[in-house]
mmCIF file of C-alpha atoms in Angstrom:
data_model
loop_
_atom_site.group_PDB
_atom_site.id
_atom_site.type_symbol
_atom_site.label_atom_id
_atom_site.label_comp_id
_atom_site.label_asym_id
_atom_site.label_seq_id
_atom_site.Cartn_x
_atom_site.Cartn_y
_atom_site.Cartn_z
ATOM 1 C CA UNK A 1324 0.000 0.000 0.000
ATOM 2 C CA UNK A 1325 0.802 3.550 -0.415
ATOM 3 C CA UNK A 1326 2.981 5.119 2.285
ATOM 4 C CA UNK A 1327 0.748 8.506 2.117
ATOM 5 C CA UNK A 1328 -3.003 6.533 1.396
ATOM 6 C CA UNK A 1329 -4.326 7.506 4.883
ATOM 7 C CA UNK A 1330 -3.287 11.374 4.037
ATOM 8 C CA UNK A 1331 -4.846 11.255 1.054
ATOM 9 C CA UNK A 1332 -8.106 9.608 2.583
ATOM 10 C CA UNK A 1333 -8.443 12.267 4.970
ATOM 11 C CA UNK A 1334 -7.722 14.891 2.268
ATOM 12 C CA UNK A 1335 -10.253 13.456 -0.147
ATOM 13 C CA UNK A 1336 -12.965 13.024 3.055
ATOM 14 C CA UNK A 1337 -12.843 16.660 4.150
ATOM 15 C CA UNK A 1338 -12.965 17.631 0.579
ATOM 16 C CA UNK A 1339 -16.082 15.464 0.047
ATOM 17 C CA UNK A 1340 -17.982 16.695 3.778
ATOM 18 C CA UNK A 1341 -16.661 20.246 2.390
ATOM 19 C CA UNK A 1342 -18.787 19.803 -0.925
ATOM 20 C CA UNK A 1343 -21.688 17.743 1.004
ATOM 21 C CA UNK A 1344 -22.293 20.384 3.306
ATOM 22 C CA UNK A 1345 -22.263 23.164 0.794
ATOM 23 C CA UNK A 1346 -24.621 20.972 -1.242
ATOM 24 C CA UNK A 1347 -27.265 20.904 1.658
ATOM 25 C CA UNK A 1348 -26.683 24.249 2.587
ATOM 26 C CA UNK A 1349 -27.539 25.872 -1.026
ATOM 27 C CA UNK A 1350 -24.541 28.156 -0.652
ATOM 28 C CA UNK A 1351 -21.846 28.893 -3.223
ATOM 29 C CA UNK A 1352 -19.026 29.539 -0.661
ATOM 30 C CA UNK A 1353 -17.031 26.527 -1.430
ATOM 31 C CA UNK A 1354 -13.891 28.054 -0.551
ATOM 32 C CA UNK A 1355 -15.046 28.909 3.403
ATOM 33 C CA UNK A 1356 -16.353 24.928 4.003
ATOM 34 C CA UNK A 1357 -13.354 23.366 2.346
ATOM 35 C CA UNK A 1358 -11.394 25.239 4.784
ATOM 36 C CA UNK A 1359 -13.464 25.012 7.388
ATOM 37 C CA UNK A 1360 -13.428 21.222 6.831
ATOM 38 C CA UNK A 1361 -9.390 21.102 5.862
ATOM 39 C CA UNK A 1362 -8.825 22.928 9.684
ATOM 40 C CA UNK A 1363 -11.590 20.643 11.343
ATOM 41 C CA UNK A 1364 -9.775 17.255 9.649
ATOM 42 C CA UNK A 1365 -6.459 18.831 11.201
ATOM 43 C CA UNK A 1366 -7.833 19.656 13.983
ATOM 44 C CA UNK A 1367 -9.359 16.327 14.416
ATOM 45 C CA UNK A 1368 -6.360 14.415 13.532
ATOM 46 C CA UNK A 1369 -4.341 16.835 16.296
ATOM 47 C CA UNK A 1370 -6.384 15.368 19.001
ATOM 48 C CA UNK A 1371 -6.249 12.213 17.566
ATOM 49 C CA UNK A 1372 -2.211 11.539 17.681
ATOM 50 C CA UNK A 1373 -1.250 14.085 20.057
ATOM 51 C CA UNK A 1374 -3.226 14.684 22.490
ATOM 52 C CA UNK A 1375 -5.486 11.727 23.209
ATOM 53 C CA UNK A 1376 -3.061 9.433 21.916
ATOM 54 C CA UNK A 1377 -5.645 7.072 20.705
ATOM 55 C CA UNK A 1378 -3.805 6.550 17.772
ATOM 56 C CA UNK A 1379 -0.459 6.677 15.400
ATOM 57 C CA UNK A 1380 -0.203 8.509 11.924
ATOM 58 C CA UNK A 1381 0.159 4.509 10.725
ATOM 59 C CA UNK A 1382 -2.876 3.787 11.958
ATOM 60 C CA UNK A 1383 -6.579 4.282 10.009
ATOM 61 C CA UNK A 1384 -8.326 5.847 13.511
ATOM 62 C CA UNK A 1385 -7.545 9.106 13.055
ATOM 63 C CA UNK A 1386 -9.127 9.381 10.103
ATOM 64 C CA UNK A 1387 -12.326 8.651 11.798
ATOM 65 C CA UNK A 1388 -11.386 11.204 14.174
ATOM 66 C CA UNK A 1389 -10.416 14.230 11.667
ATOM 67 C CA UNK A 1390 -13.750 13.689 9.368
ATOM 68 C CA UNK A 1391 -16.467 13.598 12.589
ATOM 69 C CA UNK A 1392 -14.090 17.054 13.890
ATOM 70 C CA UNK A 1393 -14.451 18.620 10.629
ATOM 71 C CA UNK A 1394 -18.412 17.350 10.342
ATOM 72 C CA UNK A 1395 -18.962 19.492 13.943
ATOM 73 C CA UNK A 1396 -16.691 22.315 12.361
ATOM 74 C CA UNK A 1397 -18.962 22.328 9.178
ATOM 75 C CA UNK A 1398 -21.958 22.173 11.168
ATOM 76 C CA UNK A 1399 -20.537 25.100 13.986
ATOM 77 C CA UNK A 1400 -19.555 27.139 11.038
ATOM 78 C CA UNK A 1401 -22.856 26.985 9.882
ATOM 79 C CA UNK A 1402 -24.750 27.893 12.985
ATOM 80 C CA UNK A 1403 -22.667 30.293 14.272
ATOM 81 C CA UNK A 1404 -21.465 32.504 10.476
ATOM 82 C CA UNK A 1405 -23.230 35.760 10.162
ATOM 83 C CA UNK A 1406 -26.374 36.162 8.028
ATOM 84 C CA UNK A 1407 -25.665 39.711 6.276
#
């Protein structure tokens, strides 16, 4: 297997909540919920590895953890963006 498939998994899945979220939303701003999603996944992936230490970058867990922290990061972004 690739060295860098799990990376790439966890790019691709933000990506993908990024344009599913925009999708439901009916907005346009794809550029605000990929990043949104891209700092959630990191985010996730942070307290993954580091801080929880739950799992290892050579393990597939974190990937579960990055896309559910970027899905509450999509869906705080969301909520909480102004309305003007």
């Amino acid at each position: 297997m690739a060295p860098y498939a799990d990376i790439s998994v966890a790019v691709v899945g933000a990506l993908a909540l990024a344009w599913i979220a925009d999708l439901l939303t009916g907005r346009r701003g794809l550029g605000g919920t990929i990043l949104v999603a891209a700092m959630g996944a990191a985010c996730g992936a942070f307290l993954a590895i580091r801080v929880f230490g739950v799992a290892t970058l050579s393990d597939w867990i974190w990937i579960v953890w990055s896309m559910i922290a970027a899905a509450v990061c999509l869906v705080a972004y969301f909520l909480f963006r102004s309305k003007r």
